[in-house]
XYZ file of C-alpha atoms in Angstrom:
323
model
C -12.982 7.741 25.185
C -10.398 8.640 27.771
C -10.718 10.936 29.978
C -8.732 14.757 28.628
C -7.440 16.277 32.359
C -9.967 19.115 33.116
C -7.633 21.309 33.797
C -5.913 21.648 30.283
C -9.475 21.922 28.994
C -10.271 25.054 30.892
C -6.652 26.146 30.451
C -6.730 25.959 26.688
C -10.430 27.490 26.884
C -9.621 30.250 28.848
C -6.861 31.285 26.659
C -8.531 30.863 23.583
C -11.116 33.473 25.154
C -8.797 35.619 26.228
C -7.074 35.908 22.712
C -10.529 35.856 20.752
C -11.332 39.632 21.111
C -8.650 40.519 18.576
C -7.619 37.323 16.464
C -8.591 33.747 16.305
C -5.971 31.338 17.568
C -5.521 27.631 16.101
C -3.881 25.549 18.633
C -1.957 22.813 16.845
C -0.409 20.338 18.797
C 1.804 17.292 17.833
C 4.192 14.413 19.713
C 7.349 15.248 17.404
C 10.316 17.307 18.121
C 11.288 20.497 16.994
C 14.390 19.412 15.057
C 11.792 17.139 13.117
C 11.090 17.882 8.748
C 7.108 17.692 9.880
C 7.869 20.074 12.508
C 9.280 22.118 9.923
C 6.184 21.675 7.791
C 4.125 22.954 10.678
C 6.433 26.044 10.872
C 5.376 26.694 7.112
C 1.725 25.919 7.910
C 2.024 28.927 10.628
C 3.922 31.526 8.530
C 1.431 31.009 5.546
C -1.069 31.160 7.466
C -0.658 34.041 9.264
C 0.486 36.095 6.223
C -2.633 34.982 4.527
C -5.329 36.304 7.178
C -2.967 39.344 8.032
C -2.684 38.541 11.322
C -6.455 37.275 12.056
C -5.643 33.937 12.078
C -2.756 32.794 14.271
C -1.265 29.092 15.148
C -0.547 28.429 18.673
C 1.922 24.960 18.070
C 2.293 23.031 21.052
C 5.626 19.997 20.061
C 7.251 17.470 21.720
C 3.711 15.567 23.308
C 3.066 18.712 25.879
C -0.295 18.214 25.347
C -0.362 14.426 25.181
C -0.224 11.575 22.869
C -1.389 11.322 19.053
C -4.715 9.462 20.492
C -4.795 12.099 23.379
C -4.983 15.041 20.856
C -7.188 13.432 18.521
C -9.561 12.899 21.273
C -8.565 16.894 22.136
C -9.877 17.879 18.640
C -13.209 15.583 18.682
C -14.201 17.438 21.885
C -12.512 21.394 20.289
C -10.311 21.902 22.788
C -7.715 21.773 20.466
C -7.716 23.160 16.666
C -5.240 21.086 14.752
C -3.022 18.111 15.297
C -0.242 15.905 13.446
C -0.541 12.430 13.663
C 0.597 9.232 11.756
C -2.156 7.326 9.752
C -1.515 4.348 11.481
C -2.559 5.956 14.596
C -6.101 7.759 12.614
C -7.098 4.682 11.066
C -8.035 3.660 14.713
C -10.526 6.407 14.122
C -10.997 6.516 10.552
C -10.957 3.084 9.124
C -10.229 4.289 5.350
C -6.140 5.120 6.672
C -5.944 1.517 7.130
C -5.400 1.662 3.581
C -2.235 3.647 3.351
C -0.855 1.042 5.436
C -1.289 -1.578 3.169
C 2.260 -2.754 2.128
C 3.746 -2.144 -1.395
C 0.416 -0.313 -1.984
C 2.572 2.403 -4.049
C 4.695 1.163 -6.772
C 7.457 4.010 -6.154
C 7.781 7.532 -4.584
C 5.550 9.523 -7.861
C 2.878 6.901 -8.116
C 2.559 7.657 -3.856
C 2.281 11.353 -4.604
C -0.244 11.347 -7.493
C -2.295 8.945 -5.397
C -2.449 11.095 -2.039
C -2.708 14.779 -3.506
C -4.820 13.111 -6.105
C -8.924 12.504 -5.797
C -8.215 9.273 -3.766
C -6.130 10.517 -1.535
C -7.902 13.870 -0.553
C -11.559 11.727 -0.378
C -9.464 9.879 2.516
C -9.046 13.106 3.852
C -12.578 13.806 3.906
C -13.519 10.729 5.490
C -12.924 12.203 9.012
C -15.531 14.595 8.845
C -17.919 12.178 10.202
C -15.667 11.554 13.117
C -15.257 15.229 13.903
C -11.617 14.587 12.291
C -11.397 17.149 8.630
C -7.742 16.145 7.105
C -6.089 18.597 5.568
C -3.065 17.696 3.933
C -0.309 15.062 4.209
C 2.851 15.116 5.299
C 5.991 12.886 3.777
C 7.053 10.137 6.479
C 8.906 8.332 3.742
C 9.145 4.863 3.936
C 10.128 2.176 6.195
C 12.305 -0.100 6.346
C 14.094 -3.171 8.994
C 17.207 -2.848 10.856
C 18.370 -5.445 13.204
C 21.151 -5.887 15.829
C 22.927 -9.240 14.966
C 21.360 -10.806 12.091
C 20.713 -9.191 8.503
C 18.082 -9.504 6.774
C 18.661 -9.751 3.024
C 15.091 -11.981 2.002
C 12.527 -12.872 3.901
C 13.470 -16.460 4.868
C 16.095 -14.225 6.814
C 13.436 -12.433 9.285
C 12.266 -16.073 10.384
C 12.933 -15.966 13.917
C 13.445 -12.779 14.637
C 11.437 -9.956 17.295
C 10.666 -6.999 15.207
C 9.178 -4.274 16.661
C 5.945 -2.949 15.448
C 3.487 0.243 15.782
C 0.378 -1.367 17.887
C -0.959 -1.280 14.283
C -2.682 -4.556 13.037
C -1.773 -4.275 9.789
C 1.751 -3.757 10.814
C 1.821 -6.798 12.988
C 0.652 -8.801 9.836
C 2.594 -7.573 7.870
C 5.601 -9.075 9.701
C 4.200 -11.864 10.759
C 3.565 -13.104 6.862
C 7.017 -12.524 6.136
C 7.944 -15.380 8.720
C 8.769 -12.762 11.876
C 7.558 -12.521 14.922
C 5.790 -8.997 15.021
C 6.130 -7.820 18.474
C 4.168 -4.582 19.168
C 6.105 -2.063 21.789
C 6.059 1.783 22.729
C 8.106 3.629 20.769
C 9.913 5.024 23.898
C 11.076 1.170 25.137
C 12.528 0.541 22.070
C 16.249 1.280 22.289
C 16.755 -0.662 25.210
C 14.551 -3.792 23.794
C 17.163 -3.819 21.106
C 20.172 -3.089 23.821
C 18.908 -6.124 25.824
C 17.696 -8.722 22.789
C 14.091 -8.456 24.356
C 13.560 -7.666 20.344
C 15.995 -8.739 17.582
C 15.226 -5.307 15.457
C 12.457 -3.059 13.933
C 11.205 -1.111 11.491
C 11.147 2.823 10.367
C 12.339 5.616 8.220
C 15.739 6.486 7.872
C 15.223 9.874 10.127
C 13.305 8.081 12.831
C 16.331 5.237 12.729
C 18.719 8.148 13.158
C 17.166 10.362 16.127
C 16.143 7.689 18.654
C 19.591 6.692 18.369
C 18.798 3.431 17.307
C 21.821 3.393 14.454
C 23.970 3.004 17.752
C 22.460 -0.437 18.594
C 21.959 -1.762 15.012
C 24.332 -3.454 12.474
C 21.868 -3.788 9.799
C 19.440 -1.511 8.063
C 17.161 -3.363 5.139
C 16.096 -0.778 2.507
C 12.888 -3.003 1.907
C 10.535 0.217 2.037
C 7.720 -2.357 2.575
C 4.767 0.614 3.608
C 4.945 4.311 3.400
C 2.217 5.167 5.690
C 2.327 9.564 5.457
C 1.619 11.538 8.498
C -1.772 13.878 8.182
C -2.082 17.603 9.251
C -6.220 17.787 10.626
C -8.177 19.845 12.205
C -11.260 19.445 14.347
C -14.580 20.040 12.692
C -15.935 21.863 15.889
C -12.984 24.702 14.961
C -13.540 24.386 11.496
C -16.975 25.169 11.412
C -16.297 28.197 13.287
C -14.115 29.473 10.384
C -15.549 32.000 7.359
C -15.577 30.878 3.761
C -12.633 32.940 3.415
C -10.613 31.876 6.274
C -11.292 27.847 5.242
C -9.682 28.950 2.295
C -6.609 30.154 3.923
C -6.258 27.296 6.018
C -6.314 24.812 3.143
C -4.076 27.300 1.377
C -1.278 27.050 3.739
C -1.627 23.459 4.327
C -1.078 22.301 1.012
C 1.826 24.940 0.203
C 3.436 23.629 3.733
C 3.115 19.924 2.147
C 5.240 21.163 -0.439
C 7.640 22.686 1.419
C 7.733 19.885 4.140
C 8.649 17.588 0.853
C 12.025 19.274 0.996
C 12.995 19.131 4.261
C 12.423 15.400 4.572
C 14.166 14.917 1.694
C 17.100 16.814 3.414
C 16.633 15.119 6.787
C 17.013 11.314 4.658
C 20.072 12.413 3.056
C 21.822 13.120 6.598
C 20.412 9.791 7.942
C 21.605 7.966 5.696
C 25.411 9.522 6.005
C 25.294 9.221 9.727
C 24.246 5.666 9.616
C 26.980 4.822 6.595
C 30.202 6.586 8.776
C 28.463 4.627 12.099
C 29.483 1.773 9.788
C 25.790 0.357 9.496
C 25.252 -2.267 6.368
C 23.469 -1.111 4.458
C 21.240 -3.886 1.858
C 19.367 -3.207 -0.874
C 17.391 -6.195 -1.231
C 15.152 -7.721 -4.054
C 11.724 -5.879 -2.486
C 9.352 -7.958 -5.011
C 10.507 -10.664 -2.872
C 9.131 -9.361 0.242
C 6.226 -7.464 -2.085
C 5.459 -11.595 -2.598
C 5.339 -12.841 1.042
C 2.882 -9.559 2.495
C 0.432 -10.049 -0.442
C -1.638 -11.763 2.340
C -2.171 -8.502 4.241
C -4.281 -7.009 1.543
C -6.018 -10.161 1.001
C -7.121 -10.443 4.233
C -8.180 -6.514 4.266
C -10.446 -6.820 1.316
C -11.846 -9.522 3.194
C -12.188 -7.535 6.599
C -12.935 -4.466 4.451
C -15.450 -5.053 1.315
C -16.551 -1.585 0.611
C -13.454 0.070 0.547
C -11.973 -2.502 -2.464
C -12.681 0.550 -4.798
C -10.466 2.853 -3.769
C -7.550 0.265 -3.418
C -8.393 -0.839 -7.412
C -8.459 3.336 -7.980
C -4.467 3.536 -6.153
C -3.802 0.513 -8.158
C -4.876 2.010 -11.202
C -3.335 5.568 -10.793
C-alpha cells in the first residue's frame, strides 16, 4: 500500500476530534469537479443526510482530488482516515475483483436492463463484496456509457479502429477490449490526454459524452462513435472502520440518503448528456451511430477470457444475463 502523507492523517484526525463532541462528521472525498452530475449527487447525499439525523450526522466533501487520487482515498478509507469516497469501478475492481464485471463490454443490453441489474440483488451483492476489503458500497452513481472519438479518422465498424492509438483507463479489461476490436489500446493518465490527441501521440479515445465535453477534448476531435461498448457506473462507499462506528439507526440514514441521491444524480446526468451532446453537434463534431452488434461481435473475447481468469464469479454474469 502506498504510503497516505502523515500529516493529512493527523490533520483529518484532529478535526474529526475536534468536531466529535457535538456531531459526527463523514468526510467524503472524490477526484471530480464541482460542476460534475456525481458531484451533484454527492450534494444530495449531504442534504439528505443531514436532514435525516437532524444535524447529528454531517458530510465534510472534499472535490476536485484535494485529498488525492481515487486509489489514494480508497487506501484513505481502508486505514479510516477518511469516511466516504467516489470512485469509478474500474478503479475498485483493483480492490474488489467482482467490479471487474461491470466492465465487461455489452454486459447490459440497454439503459433499463443496466438499472434493474445494479439496484437489483446482483448489483447490491457487488456492493457488499467490499466489506471484506474494508470497502462497504453504498450506492451507484450513473457514468453513462462510453463511447470513441478520434481526431482524423472515423470510426464507423471495427475494421475502422485497426491502426489506431486509443486511449484507455489503466484498466485490463479496457485495454482488451480495444485491442480485440483490432486497436491498439494505449493506457495514459487522464490528465495527458488532450495533448496526446493535439500531438498524434494517440489517434483518439474513449468516454462519456460529459467527460468528452469538459476536458475539452470535443476541441481536438472530429469524430465521436456512439458505440456505448461498457457502461462501467461510478460507486458512492464508505469505509467499514466508519461504518462500524455508526448506530443501527444512523446506518439507516446513510443508506437512506444514498440511494435517494442515486435517484436524483439520475437526473442530472441525464441533463449534463443532453448539453454534451449540443456543444459537441454546434463544435461541428460527426456524430455516427454505428451498428453496435458489430462491435458487441468483435469484444465477445473479453468475457471469454474473464470466465476463464474468473470461474467463480460465472454466476452472477449468467444472473445479469438473465435479468
Amino acid at each position: 500500500m502506498k504510503k497516505i502523507p502523515i500529516l493529512l492523517v493527523l490533520f483529518l484526525g484532529f478535526i474529526s476530534c475536534k468536531e466529535e463532541s457535538t456531531t459526527k462528521v463523514l468526510y467524503l472525498a472524490h477526484s471530480l469537479p464541482q460542476t460534475h452530475p456525481v458531484h451533484k449527487g454527492i450534494l444530495e447525499f449531504q442534504k439528505a443526510l443531514e436532514t435525516k439525523s437532524n444535524g447529528t450526522l454531517k458530510v465534510k466533501i472534499f472535490p476536485d482530488a484535494q485529498l488525492g487520487s481515487e486509489r489514494e482515498v480508497l487506501e484513505l478509507l481502508q486505514i479510516g482516515s477518511v469516511a466516504a469516497t467516489k470512485v469509478s469501478a474500474a478503479t475498485l475492481s483493483n480492490f474488489v475483483p467482482e467490479y471487474h464485471i461491470l466492465g465487461i463490454p455489452y454486459l447490459f443490453r440497454d439503459q433499463e436492463h443496466r438499472f434493474n441489474v445494479l439496484e437489483g440483488q446482483v448489483g447490491k451483492s457487488i456492493l457488499a463484496k467490499g466489506s471484506k476489503f474494508w470497502l462497504r458500497g453504498l450506492c451507484y452513481y450513473d457514468a453513462g456509457s462510453r463511447s470513441f472519438y478520434t481526431s482524423e479518422k472515423a470510426i464507423r465498424t471495427p475494421e475502422d479502429l485497426k491502426g489506431l492509438k486509443i486511449r484507455v483507463m489503466n484498466n485490463q479489461m479496457a485495454i482488451n477490449m480495444v485491442n480485440s476490436m483490432g486497436g491498439s489500446a494505449t493506457p495514459l493518465a487522464y490528465g495527458e490526454l488532450y495533448t496526446a490527441i493535439q500531438q498524434g501521440v494517440v489517434d483518439g479515445a474513449e468516454n462519456n459524452p460529459p467527460s468528452f465535453v469538459s476536458s475539452n477534448h470535443y476541441e481536438i476531435s472530429k469524430y465521436y462513435t456512439l458505440d456505448e461498448h461498457s457502461a462501467i457506473p461510478d460507486v458512492l462507499l464508505i469505509g467499514t472502520k466508519y461504518w462500524e462506528k455508526l448506530s443501527e439507526d444512523e446506518k439507516k440514514w446513510v443508506q437512506e440518503s444514498a440511494d435517494e441521491s442515486s435517484e436524483a444524480q439520475k437526473k442530472f446526468w441525464n441533463d449534463s448528456v443532453e448539453e454534451s451532446m449540443r456543444i459537441a453537434k454546434e463544435a461541428g463534431i460527426e456524430i455516427i451511430i454505428p451498428e453496435k452488434s458489430l462491435f458487441a461481435e468483435e469484444s465477445k473475447s473479453v468475457l471469454e477470457e474473464f470466465m476463464v481468469k474468473y470461474p467463480e464469479m460465472a454466476t452472477l454474469v449468467n444472473q445479469i444475463k438473465a435479468e
